[in-house]
Coordinates of C-alpha atoms in Angstrom, one line a residue:
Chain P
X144 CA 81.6 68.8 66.9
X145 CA 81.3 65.7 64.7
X146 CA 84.5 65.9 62.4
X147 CA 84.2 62.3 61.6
X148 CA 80.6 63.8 59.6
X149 CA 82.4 66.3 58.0
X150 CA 85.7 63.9 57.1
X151 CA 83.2 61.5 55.4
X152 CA 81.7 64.1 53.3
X153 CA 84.8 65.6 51.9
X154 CA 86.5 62.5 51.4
X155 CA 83.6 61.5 48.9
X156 CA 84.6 64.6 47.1
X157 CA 88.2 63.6 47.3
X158 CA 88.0 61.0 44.5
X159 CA 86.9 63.8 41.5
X160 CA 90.4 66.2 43.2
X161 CA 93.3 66.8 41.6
X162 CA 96.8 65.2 43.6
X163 CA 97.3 68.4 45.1
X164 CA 93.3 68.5 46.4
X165 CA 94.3 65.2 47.7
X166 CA 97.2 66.6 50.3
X167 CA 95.6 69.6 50.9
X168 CA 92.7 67.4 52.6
X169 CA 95.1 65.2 54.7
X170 CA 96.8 68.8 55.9
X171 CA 93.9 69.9 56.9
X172 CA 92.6 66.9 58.9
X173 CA 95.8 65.9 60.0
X174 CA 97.0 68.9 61.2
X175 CA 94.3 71.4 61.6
X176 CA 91.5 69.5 62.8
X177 CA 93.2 66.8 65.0
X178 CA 95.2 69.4 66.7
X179 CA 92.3 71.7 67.4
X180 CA 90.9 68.6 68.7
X181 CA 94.0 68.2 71.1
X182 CA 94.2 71.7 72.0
X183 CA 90.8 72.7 72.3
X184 CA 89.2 71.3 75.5
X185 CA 92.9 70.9 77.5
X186 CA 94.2 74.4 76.8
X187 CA 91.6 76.6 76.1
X188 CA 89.2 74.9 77.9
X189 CA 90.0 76.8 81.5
X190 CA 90.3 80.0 79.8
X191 CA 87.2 81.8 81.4
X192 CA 87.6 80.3 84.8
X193 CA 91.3 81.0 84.9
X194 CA 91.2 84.4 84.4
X195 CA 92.0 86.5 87.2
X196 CA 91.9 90.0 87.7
X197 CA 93.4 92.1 90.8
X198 CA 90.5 93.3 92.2
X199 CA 87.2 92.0 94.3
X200 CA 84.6 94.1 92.5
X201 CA 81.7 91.7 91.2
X202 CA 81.6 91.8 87.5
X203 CA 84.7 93.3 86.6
X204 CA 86.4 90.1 85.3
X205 CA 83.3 88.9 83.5
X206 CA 83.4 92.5 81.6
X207 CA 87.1 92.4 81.1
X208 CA 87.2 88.7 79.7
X209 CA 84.4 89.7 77.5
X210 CA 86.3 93.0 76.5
X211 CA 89.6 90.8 75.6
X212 CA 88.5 87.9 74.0
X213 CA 85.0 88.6 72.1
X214 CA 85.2 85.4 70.3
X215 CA 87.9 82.3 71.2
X216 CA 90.2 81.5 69.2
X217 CA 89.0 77.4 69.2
X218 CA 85.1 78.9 68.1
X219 CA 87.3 81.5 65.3
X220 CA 89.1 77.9 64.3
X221 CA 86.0 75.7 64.4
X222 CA 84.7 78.3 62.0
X223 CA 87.5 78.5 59.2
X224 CA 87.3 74.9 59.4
X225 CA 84.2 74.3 58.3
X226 CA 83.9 77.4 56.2
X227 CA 87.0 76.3 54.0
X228 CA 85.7 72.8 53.6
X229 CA 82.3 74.2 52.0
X230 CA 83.2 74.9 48.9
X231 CA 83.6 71.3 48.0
X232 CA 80.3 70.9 48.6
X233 CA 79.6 72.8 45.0
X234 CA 81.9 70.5 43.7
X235 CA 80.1 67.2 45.1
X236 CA 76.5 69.0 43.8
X237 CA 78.0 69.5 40.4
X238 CA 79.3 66.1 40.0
X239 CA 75.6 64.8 41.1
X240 CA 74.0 66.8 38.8
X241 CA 76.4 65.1 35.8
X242 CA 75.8 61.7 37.4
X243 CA 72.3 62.4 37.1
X244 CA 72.2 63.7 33.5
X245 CA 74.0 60.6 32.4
X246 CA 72.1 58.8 34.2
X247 CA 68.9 59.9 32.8
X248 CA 70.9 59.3 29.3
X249 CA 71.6 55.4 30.0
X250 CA 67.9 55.0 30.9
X251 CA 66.5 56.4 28.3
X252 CA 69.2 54.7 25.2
X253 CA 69.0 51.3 27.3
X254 CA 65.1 51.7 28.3
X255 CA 64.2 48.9 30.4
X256 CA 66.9 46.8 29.8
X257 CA 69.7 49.3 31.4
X258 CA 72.0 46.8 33.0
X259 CA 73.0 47.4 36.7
X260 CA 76.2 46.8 35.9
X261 CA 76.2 50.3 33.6
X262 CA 74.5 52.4 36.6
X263 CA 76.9 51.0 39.1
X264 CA 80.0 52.1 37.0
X265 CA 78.6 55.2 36.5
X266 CA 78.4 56.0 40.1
X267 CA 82.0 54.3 40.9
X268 CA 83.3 56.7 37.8
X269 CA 85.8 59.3 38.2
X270 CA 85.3 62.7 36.0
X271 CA 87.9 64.9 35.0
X272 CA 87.7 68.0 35.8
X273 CA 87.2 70.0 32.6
X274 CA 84.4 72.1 30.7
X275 CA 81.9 73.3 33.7
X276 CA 83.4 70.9 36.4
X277 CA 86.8 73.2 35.6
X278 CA 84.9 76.7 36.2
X279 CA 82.9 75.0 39.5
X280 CA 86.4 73.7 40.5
X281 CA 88.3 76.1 40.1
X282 CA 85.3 78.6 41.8
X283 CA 85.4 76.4 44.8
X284 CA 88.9 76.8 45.1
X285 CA 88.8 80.6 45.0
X286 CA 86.5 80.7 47.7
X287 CA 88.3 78.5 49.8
X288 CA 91.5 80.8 49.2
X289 CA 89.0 84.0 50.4
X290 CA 87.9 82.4 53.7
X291 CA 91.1 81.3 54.6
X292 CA 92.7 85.1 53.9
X293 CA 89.7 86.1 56.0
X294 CA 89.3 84.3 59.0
X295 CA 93.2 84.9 59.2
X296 CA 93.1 88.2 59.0
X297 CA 90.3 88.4 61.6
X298 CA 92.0 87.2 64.0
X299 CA 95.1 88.7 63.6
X300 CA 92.6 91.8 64.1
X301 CA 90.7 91.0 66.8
X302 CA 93.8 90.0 69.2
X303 CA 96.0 92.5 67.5
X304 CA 98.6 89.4 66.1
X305 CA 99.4 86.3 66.8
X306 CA 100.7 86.3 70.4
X307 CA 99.4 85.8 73.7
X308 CA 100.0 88.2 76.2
X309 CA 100.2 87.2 80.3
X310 CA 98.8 90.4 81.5
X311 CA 96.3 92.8 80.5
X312 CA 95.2 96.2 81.8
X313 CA 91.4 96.8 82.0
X314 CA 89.5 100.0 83.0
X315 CA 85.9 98.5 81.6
X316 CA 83.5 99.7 84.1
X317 CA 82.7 98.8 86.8
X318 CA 86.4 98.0 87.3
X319 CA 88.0 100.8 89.7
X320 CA 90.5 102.4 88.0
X321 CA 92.9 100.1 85.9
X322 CA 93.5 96.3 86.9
X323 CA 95.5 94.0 86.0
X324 CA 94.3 90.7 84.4
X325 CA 96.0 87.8 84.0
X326 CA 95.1 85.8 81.5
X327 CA 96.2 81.5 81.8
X328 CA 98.3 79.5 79.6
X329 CA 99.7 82.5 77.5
X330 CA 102.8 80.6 76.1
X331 CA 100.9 77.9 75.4
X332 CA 98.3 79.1 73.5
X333 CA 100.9 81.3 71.6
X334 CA 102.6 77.7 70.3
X335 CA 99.2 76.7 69.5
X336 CA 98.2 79.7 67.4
X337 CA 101.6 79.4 65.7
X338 CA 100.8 76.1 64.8
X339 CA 97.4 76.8 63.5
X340 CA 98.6 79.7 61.5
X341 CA 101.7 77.7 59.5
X342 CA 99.2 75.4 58.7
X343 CA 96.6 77.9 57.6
X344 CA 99.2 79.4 55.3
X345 CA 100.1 75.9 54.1
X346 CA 97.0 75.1 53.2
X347 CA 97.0 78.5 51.3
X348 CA 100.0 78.0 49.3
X349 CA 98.5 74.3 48.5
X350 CA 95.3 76.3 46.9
X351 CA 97.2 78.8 45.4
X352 CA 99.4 75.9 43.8
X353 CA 96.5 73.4 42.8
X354 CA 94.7 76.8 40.9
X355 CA 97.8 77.6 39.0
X356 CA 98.3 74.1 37.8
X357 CA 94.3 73.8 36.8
X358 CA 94.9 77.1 34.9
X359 CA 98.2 75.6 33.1
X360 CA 96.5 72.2 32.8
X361 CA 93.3 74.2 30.9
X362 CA 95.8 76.3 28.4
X363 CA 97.7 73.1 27.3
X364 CA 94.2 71.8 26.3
X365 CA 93.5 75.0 24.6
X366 CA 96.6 74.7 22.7
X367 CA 96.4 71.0 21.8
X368 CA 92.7 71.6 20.5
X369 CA 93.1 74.5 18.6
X370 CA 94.3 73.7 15.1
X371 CA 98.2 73.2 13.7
X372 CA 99.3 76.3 11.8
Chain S
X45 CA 91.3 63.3 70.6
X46 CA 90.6 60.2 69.2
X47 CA 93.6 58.1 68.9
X48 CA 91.8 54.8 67.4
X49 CA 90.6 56.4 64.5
X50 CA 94.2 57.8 64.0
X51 CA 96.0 54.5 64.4
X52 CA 93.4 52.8 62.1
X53 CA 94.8 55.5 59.3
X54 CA 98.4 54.5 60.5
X55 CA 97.8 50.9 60.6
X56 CA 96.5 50.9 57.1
X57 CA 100.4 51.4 56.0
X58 CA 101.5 48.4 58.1
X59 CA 100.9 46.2 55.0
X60 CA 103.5 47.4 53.1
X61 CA 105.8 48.0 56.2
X62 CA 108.6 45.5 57.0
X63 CA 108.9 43.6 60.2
X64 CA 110.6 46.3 61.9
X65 CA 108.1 48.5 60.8
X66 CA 105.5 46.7 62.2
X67 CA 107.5 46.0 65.6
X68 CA 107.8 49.9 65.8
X69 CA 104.1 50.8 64.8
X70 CA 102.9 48.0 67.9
X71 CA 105.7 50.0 70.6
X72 CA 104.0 53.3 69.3
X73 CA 100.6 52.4 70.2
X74 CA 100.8 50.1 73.2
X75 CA 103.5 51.9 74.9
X76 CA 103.1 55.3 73.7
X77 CA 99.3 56.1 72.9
X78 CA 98.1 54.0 75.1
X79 CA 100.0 55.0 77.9
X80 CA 99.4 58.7 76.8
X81 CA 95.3 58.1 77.4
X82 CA 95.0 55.8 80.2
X83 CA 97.9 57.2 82.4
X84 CA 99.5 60.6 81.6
X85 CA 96.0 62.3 81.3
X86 CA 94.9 61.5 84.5
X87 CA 98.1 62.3 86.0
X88 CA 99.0 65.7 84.3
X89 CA 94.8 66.8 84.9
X90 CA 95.2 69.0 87.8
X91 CA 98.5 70.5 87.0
X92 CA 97.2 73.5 86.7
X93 CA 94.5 73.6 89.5
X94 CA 96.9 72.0 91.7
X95 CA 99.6 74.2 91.3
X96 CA 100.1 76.5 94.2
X97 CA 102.2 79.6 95.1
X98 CA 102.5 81.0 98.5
X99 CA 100.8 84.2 97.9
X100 CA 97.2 85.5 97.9
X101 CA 98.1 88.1 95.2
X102 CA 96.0 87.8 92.4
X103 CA 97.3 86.5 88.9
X104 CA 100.9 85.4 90.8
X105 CA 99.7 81.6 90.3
X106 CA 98.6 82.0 86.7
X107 CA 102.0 83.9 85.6
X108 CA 104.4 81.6 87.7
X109 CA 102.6 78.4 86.3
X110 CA 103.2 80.2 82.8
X111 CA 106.8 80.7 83.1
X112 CA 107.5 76.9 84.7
X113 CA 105.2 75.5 82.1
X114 CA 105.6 77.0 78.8
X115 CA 103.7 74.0 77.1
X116 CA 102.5 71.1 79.0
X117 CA 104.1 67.3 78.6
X118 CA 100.8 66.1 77.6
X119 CA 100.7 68.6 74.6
X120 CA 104.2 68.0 73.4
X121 CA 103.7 64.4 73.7
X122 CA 100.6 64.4 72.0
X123 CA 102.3 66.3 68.9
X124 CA 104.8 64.7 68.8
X125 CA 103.0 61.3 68.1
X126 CA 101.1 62.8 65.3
X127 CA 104.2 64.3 63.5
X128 CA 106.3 61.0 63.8
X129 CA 103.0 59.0 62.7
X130 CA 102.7 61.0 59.6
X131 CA 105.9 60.2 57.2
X132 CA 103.7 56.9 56.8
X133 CA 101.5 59.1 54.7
X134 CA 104.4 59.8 52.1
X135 CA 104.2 55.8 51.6
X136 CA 100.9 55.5 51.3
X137 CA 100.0 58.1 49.1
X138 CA 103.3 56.3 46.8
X139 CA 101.6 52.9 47.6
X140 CA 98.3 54.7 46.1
X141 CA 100.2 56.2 43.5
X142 CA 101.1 52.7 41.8
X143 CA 98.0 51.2 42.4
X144 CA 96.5 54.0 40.4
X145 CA 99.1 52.8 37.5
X146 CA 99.2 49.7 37.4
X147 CA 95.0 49.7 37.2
X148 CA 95.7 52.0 34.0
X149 CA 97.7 49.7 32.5
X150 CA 95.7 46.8 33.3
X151 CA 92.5 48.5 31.1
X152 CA 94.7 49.3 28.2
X153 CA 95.9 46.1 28.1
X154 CA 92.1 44.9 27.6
X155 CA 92.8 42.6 31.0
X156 CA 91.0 45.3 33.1
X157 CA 88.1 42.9 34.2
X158 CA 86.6 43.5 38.0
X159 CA 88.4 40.5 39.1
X160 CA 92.1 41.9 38.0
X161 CA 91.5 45.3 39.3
X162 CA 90.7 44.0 43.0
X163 CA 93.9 41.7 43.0
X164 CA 95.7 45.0 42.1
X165 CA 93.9 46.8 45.0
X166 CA 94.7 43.9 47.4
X167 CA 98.2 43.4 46.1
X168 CA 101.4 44.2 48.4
X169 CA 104.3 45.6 47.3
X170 CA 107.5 45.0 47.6
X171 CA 110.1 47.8 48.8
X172 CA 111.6 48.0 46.0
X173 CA 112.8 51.2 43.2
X174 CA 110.7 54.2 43.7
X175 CA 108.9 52.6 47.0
X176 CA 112.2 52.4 48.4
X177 CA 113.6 55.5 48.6
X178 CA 109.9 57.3 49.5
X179 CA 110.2 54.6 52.6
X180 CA 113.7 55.5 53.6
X181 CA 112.5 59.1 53.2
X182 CA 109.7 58.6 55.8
X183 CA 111.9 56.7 57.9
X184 CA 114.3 59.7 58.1
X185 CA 111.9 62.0 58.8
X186 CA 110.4 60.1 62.0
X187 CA 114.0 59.9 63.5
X188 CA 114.4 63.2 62.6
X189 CA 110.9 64.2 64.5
X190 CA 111.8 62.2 67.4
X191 CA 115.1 63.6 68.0
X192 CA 113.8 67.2 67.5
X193 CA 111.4 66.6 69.8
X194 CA 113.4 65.0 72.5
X195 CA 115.6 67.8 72.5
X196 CA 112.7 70.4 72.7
X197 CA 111.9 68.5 75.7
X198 CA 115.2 68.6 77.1
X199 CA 115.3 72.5 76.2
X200 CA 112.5 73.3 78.1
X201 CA 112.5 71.0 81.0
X202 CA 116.4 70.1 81.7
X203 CA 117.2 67.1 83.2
X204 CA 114.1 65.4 82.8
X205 CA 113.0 65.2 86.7
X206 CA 110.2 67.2 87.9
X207 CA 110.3 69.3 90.7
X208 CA 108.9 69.4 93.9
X209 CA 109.2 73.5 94.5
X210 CA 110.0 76.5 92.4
X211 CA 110.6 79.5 92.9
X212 CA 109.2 82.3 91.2
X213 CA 109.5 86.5 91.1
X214 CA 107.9 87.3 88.2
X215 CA 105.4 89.9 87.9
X216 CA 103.0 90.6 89.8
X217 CA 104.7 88.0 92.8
X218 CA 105.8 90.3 95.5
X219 CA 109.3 89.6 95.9
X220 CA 110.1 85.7 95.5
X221 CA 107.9 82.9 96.3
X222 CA 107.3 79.5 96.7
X223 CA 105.7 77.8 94.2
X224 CA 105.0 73.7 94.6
X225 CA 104.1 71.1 91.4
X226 CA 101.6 68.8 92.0
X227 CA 102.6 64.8 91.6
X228 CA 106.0 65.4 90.7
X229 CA 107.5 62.1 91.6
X230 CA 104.3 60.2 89.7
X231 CA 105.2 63.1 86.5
X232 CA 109.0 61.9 86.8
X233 CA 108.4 58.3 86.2
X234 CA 106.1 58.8 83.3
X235 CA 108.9 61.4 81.8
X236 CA 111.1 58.9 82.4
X237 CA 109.1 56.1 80.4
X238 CA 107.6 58.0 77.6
X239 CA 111.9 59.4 76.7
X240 CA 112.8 55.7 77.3
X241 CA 109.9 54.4 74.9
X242 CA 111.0 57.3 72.6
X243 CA 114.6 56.1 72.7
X244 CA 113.3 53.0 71.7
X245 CA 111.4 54.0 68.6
X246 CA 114.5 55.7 67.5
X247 CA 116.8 52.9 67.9
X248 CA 114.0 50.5 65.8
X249 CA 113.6 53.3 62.4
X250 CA 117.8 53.1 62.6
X251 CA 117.7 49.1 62.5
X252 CA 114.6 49.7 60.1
X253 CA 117.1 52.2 58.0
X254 CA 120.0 49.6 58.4
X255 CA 117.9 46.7 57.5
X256 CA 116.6 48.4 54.5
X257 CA 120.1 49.5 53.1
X258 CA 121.5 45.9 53.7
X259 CA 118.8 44.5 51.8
X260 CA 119.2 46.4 48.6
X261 CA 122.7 46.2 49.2
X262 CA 122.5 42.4 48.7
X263 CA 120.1 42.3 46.2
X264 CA 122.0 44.7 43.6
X265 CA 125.2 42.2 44.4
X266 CA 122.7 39.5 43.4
X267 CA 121.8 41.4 40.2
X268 CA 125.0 42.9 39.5
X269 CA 126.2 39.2 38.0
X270 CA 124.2 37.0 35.7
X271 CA 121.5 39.7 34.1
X272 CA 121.9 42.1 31.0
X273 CA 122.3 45.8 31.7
X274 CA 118.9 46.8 30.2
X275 CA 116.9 44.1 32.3
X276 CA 118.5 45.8 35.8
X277 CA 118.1 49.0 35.0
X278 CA 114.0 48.1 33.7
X279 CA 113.8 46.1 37.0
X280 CA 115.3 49.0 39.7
X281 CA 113.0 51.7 37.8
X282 CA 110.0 49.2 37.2
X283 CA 107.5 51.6 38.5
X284 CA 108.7 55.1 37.4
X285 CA 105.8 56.7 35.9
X286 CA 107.3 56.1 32.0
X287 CA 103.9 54.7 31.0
X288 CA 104.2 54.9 27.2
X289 CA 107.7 52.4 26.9
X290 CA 105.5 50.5 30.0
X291 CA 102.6 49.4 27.5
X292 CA 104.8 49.3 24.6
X293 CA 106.8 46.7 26.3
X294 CA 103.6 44.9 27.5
X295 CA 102.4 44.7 24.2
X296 CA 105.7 43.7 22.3
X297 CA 106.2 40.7 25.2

């Protein structure tokens, strides 16, 4: 998984982010991707062939590994990470298309004689984020807040909260009876989930901080634009 | 996990470190990272695979290995590198901070031409006012990290040195067994080095902290005497954001 890729796209989008945009990237590369990085191929990585159940019959442990875990925790990870860093993708097309209009606008006021020196400080430019950009912004925000909610709440779902257990019981056929299965690293991957959970929440309350100061940032505008009594 | 793009983030604060600084950023990635990849890996690879009780009962290795091993060196290691490396964050987002104002200022002033606003990029700053206190801040944090995590260490595994045997009744063991760590005298020594490189680091961000004190000590004693009261207090809060009095003052001198 090529997170350098993905680190290169969102840091173009960085520069049009508010301060708050700005540290909510660096959490998330910082903590969330560099420590699934860490975790992912020395902890989890045995987690199939480490599984043991009490028993000889063929197929039972593939059947109860697939019963317990139907998705891993690193792929359930790998997925919020990239789904959360999408929506800054609508931000990076909307600032495009702006670029582009202007663009168009220089060329056509200048004709042939638009200077390089124009088009190259239009592409270095900075725009605030107000008018449209707000509403994409602010949209783009929103969604990240949803996927975040929902990838947490999935797997607090699917592995019935946040910790490990060392031992689970397993009467899938064509296991006789109930066995016990032991599952590896349990501790371990309960400080990692932990871990990946604060910093999902983090990132939350970062989101749910930058959208209330967009919001408060839009009404002073309102205010200062609409006219003195 | 790749450490050389992480100390090429962590490096880019070095400019604005002092020599301390600097000192302690080389000790963390010779002795530390490096040490981390080339030799602990390899050595801590098979701990699991390798560790073996005397039992046939199923699920007895996996639980005993759980209950020795709550987290593995490696791990706690690892994290603790990344939280001590990032208070330098904190001072480079300040250090981008100033950058970002003093590039304003420059274009109202009408000297905002390409070749001012590079030497403004380019520029180092000195540890002084706000910069100060953000860099004493981050220092305190990373002792405060490395002692937390030393003690975590010495929380979970007491005393530092790693067995040879445990012993183990836990679940689905029948009665007590004998449970034996692989490379435990080749695990001691690298315990040993990576606590005493630790100590190290710890010891360097209090000189850092002491050095840093001492220095503003001296120069406020140096200010204290000759200088009005307005010009001290404009040159300790030279670069808090009060950007309106900032270009009248540029504008009136």
């Amino acid at each position: 998984m090529s997170w350098g890729t993905l680190y290169t796209q969102l840091g173009g989008v960085n520069k049009h982010s508010t301060s708050l945009g700005k540290i909510w990237l660096s959490v998330l590369f910082i903590f969330r991707v560099t420590i699934l990085v860490l975790a992912a191929e020395s902890v989890w990585g045995d987690e199939q062939s480490d599984f043991t159940c009490n028993t000889q019959q063929p197929g039972c442990k593939n059947v109860c590994y697939d019963h317990f875990f139907p998705v891993s925790h690193i792929r359930l990870w790998c997925l919020q990470l990239i789904f959360v860093s999408t929506p800054a993708l609508l931000v990076a097309m909307h600032v495009a298309y702006r670029k582009r209009g202007e663009k168009k606008d220089i060329i056509a006021s200048q004709g042939e004689r638009s200077k390089t020196n124009d088009l190259e400080s239009l592409k270095k430019k900075r725009l605030h984020i107000t008018g449209p950009l707000w509403w994409t912004y602010t949209c783009s925000l929103f969604f990240r807040l949803v996927f975040e909610a929902g990838f947490m709440y999935a797997l607090y779902y699917v592995y019935n909260g946040f910790q490990m257990p060392r031992l689970v019981k397993c009467e899938q056929w064509p296991c006789p009876n109930k066995v016990d299965c032991f599952i590896s690293r349990p501790t371990e991957k309960t400080v990692f989930t932990i871990f990946m959970v604060a910093s999902s929440a983090t990132c939350m309350v970062l989101n749910v901080a930058e959208l209330v100061y967009l919001i408060i940032k839009a009404l002073m505008r309102c205010s200062a634009k609409s006219p003195p009594a | 996990m790749n450490w050389a793009s992480f100390y090429t983030v962590v490096s880019g604060v070095n400019r604005h470190s002092t020599g301390i600084g600097r000192i302690w950023l080389s000790v963390i990635f010779i002795f530390r990272i490096l040490v981390l990849v080339v030799a602990a890996e390899s050595v801590w690879g098979d701990e699991k695979s390798q560790f073996t009780c005397n039992t046939q009962q199923p699920g007895c290795n996996s639980v005993c290995y759980d209950q020795f091993f709550p987290i593995s060196h490696i791990r706690l290691w690892a994290l603790q590198l990344i939280l001590v490396s990032t208070p330098a964050l904190l001072v480079a987002m300040h250090v981008a901070h100033r950058r970002h104002i003093d590039q304003k200022i420059l274009k109202l002033s009408g000297r905002g031409g390409a070749k001012d606003l590079e030497q403004v990029k380019t520029q180092k700053f000195k540890i002084t006012g706000g910069l100060w206190w953000t860099y004493m801040i981050s220092i305190i944090f990373r002792i405060i990290f490395e002692v937390a995590f030393l003690y975590i260490f010495y929380l979970i595994y007491p005393g530092f040195k790693m067995v040879r045997l445990v012993k183990c009744d836990s679940y689905p063991c029948p009665n007590t067994v004998d449970c034996f760590v692989s490379r435990p005298t080749e695990k001691t020594i690298f315990t040993v080095f990576m606590l005493a490189v630790s100590g190290v680091c710890v010891l360097l961000n209090i000189a850092e902290v002491l050095y840093l004190v001492g220095k503003a000590c001296a120069r406020s004693c140096q200010d204290s005497n000759p200088e009005p009261r307005g010009a001290w207090i404009s040159n300790k809060f030279l670069y808090k954001v009060n950007e309106p009095n900032q270009i009248k003052s540029l504008f009136q001198g």
